[in-house]
mmCIF file of C-alpha atoms in Angstrom:
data_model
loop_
_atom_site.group_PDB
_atom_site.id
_atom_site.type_symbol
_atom_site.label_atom_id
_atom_site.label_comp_id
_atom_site.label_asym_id
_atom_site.label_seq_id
_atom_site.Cartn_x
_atom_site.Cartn_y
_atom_site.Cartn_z
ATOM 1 C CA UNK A 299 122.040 81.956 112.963
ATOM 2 C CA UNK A 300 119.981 79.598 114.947
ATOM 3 C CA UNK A 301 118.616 80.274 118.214
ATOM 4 C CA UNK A 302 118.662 78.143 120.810
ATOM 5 C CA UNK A 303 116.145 78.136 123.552
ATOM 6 C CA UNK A 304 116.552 75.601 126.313
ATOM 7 C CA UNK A 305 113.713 73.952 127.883
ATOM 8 C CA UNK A 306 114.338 75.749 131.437
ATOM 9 C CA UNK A 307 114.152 79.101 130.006
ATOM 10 C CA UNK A 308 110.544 78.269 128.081
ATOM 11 C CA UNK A 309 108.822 77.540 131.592
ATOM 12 C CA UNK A 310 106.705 79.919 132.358
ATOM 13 C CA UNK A 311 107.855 82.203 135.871
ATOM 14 C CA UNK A 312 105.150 80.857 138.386
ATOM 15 C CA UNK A 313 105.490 77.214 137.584
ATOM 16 C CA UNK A 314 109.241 77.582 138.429
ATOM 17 C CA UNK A 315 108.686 79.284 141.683
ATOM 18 C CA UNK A 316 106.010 76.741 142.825
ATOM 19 C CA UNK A 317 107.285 73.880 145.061
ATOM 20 C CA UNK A 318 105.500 71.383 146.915
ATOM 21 C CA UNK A 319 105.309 71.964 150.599
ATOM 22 C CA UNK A 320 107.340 69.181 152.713
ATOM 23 C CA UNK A 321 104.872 68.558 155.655
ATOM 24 C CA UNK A 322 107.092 65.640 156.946
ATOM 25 C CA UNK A 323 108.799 67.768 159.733
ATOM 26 C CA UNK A 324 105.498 69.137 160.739
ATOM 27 C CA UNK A 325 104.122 65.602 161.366
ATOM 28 C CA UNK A 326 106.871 64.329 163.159
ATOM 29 C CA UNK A 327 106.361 67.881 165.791
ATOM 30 C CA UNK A 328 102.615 67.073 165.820
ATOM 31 C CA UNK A 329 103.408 63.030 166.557
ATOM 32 C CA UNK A 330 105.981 63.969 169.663
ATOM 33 C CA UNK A 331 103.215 66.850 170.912
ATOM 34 C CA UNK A 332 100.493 64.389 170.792
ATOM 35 C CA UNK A 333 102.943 61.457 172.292
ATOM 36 C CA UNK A 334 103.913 64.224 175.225
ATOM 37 C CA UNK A 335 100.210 64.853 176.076
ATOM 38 C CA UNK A 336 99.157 61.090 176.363
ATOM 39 C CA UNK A 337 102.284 60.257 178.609
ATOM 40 C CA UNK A 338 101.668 63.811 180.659
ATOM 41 C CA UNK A 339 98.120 62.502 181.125
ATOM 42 C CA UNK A 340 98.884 59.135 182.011
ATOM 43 C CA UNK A 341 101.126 60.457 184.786
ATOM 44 C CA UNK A 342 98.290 62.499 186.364
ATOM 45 C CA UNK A 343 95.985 59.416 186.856
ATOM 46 C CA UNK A 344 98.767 58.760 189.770
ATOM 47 C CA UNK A 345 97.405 61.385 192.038
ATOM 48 C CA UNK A 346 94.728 60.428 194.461
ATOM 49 C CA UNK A 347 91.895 61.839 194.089
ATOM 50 C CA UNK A 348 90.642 63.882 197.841
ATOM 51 C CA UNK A 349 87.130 64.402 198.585
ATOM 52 C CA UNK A 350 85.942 67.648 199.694
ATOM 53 C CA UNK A 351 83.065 69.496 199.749
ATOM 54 C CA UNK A 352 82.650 72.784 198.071
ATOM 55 C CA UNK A 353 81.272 75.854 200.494
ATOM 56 C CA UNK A 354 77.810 77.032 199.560
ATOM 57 C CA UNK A 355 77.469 80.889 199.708
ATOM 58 C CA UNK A 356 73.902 81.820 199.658
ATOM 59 C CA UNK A 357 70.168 79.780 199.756
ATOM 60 C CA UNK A 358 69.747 76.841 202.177
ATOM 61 C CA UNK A 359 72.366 73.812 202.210
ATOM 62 C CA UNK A 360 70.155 70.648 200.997
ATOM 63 C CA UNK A 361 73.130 68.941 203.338
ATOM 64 C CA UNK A 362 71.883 70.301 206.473
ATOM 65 C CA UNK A 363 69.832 68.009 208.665
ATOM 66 C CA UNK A 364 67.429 68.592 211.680
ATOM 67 C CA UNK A 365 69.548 68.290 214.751
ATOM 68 C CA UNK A 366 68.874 65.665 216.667
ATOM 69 C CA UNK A 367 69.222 66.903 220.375
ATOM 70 C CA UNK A 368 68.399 70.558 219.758
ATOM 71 C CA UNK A 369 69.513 71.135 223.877
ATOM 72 C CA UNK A 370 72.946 70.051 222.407
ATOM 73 C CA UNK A 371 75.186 73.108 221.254
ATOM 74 C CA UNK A 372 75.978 73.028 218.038
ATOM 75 C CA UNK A 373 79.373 72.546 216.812
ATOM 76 C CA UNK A 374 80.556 74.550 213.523
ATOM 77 C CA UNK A 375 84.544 73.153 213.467
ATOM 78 C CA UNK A 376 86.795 75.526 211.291
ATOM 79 C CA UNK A 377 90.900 74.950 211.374
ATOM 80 C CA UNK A 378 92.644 77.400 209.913
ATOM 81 C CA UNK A 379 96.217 76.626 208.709
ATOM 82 C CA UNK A 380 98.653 79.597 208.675
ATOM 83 C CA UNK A 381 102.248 80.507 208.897
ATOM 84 C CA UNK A 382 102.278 80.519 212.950
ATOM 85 C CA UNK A 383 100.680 77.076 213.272
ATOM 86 C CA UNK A 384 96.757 75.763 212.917
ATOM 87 C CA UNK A 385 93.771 77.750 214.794
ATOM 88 C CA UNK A 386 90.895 75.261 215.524
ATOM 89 C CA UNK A 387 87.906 77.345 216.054
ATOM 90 C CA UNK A 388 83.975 76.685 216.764
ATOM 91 C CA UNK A 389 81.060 78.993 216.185
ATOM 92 C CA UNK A 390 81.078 80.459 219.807
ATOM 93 C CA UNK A 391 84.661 79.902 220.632
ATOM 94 C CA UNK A 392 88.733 79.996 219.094
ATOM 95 C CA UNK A 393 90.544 77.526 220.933
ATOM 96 C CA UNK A 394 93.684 79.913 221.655
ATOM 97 C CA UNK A 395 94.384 81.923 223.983
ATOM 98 C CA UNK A 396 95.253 85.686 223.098
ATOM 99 C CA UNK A 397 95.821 85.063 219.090
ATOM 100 C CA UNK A 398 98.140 82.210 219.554
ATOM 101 C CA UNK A 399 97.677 79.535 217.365
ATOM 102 C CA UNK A 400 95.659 76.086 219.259
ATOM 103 C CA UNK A 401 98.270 73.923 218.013
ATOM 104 C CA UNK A 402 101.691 76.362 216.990
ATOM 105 C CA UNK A 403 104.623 75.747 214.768
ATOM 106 C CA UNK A 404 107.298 73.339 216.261
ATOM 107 C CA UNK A 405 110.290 74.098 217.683
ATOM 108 C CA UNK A 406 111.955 73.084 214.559
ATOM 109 C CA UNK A 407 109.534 75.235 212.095
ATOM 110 C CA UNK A 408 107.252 72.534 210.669
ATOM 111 C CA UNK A 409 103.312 71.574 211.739
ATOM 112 C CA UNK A 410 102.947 69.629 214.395
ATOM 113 C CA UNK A 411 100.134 67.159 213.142
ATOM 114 C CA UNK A 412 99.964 64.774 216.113
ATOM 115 C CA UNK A 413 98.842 68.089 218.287
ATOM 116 C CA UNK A 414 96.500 68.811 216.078
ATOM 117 C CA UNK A 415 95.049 65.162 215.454
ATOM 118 C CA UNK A 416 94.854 65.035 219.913
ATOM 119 C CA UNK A 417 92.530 68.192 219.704
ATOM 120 C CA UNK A 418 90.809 66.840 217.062
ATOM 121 C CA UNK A 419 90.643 63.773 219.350
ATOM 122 C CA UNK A 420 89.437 65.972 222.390
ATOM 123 C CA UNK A 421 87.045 67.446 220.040
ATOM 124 C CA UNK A 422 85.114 64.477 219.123
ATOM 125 C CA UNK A 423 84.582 63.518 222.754
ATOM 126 C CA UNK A 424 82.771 66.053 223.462
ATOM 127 C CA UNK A 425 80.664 66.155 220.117
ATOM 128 C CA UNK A 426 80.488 62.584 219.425
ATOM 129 C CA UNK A 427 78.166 63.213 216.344
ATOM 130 C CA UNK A 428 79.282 65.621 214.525
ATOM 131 C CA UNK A 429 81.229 64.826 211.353
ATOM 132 C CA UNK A 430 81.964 68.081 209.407
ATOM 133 C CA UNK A 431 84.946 70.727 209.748
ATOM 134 C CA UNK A 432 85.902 73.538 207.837
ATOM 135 C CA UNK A 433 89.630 74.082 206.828
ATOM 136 C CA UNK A 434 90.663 77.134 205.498
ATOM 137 C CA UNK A 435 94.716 78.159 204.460
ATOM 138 C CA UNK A 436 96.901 81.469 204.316
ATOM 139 C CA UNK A 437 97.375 81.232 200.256
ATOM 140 C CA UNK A 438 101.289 80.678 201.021
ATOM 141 C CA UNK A 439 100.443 77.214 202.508
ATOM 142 C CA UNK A 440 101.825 74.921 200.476
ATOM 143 C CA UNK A 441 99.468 71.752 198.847
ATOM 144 C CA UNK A 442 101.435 69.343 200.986
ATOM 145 C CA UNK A 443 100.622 70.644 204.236
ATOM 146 C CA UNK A 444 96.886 71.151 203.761
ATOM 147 C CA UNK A 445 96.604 67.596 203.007
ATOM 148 C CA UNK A 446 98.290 66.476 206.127
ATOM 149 C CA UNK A 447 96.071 68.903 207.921
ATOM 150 C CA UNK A 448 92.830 67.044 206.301
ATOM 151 C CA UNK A 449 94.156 64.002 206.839
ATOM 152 C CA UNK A 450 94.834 64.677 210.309
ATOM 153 C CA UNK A 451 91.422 66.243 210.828
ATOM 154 C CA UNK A 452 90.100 62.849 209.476
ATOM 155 C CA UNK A 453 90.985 60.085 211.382
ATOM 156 C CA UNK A 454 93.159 59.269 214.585
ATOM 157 C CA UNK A 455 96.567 58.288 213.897
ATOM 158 C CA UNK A 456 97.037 55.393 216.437
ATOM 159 C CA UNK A 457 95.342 51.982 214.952
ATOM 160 C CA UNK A 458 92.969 51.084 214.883
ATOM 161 C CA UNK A 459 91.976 54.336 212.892
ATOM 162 C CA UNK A 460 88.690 55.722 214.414
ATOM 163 C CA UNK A 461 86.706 58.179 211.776
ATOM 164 C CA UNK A 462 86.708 61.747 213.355
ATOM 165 C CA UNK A 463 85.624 64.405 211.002
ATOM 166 C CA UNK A 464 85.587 62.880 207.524
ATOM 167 C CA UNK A 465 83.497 65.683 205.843
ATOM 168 C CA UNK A 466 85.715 68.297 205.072
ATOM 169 C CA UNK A 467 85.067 71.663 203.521
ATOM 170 C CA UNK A 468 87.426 73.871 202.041
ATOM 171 C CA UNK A 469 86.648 77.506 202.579
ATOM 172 C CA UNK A 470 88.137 80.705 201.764
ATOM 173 C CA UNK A 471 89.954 83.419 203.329
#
């Protein structure tokens, strides 16, 4: 009696349980991530790009010049934007009257930026030199309206556009 051994069952065990890995599926995944990041990237580039400056807490600014007319007051311009409406306040003075907002909500809800840009307006009169303001925002504001804000702050809205206060800084609460 002959035995018979067939070739499968004369492999040795590990050879048999040893495949090659298919990496094929993990290419294609790592090819759609990479073509999902370059096409998310390429869609940020639309955003405009809004210049600020950045407070400095502590030593002395390097941005702060002699003033000119030191008989002049000087003018330290915040706005704060919050739920009830923007407060526009100076170093000595708030511009509202008992906690009111300066420039409050409209009657429908929403900011009324052509108040804000005539105070701003009213403003510049009287400090015809001054360039800087300070806007600060509840952290409920949403992105949208602090840019309006800013870009009401900047210039006036009737043409032709005359510069107001073009050097914004965005501080804290």
């Amino acid at each position: 009696m002959a035995f018979y051994y067939s070739r499968r069952k004369l492999k040795p065990r590990e050879e048999e349980e040893m495949g090659e890995l298919n990496i094929v599926p993990y290419l294609d995944i790592l090819m759609n991530l990479i073509l999902f990041m370059l096409l998310s990237i390429n869609g940020l580039a639309a955003f405009g790009i809004v210049n600020v400056s950045a407070p400095s807490y502590g030593g002395p600014s390097t941005s702060v010049a002699p003033q000119e007319n030191p008989d002049q007051p000087r003018l330290v311009l915040s706005v704060l934007i919050s739920k009830k409406g923007h407060f526009i306040n100076s170093e000595n003075a708030i511009l509202g009257q008992d906690g009111a907002p300066t420039v409050p909500l409209g009657a429908d809800g929403s900011y009324d930026y052509a108040s804000l840009n005539a105070q701003m307006v009213k403003i510049k009169s009287a400090f015809p030199t001054e360039t800087k303001v300070i806007v600060a925002a509840d952290p409920e504001i949403p992105y949208d309206t602090l840019i309006q804000t800013m870009d009401a702050i900047r210039e006036t809205r009737e043409r032709p556009h005359r510069e107001l206060f073009p050097d914004v800084t965005l501080g804290a609460l």
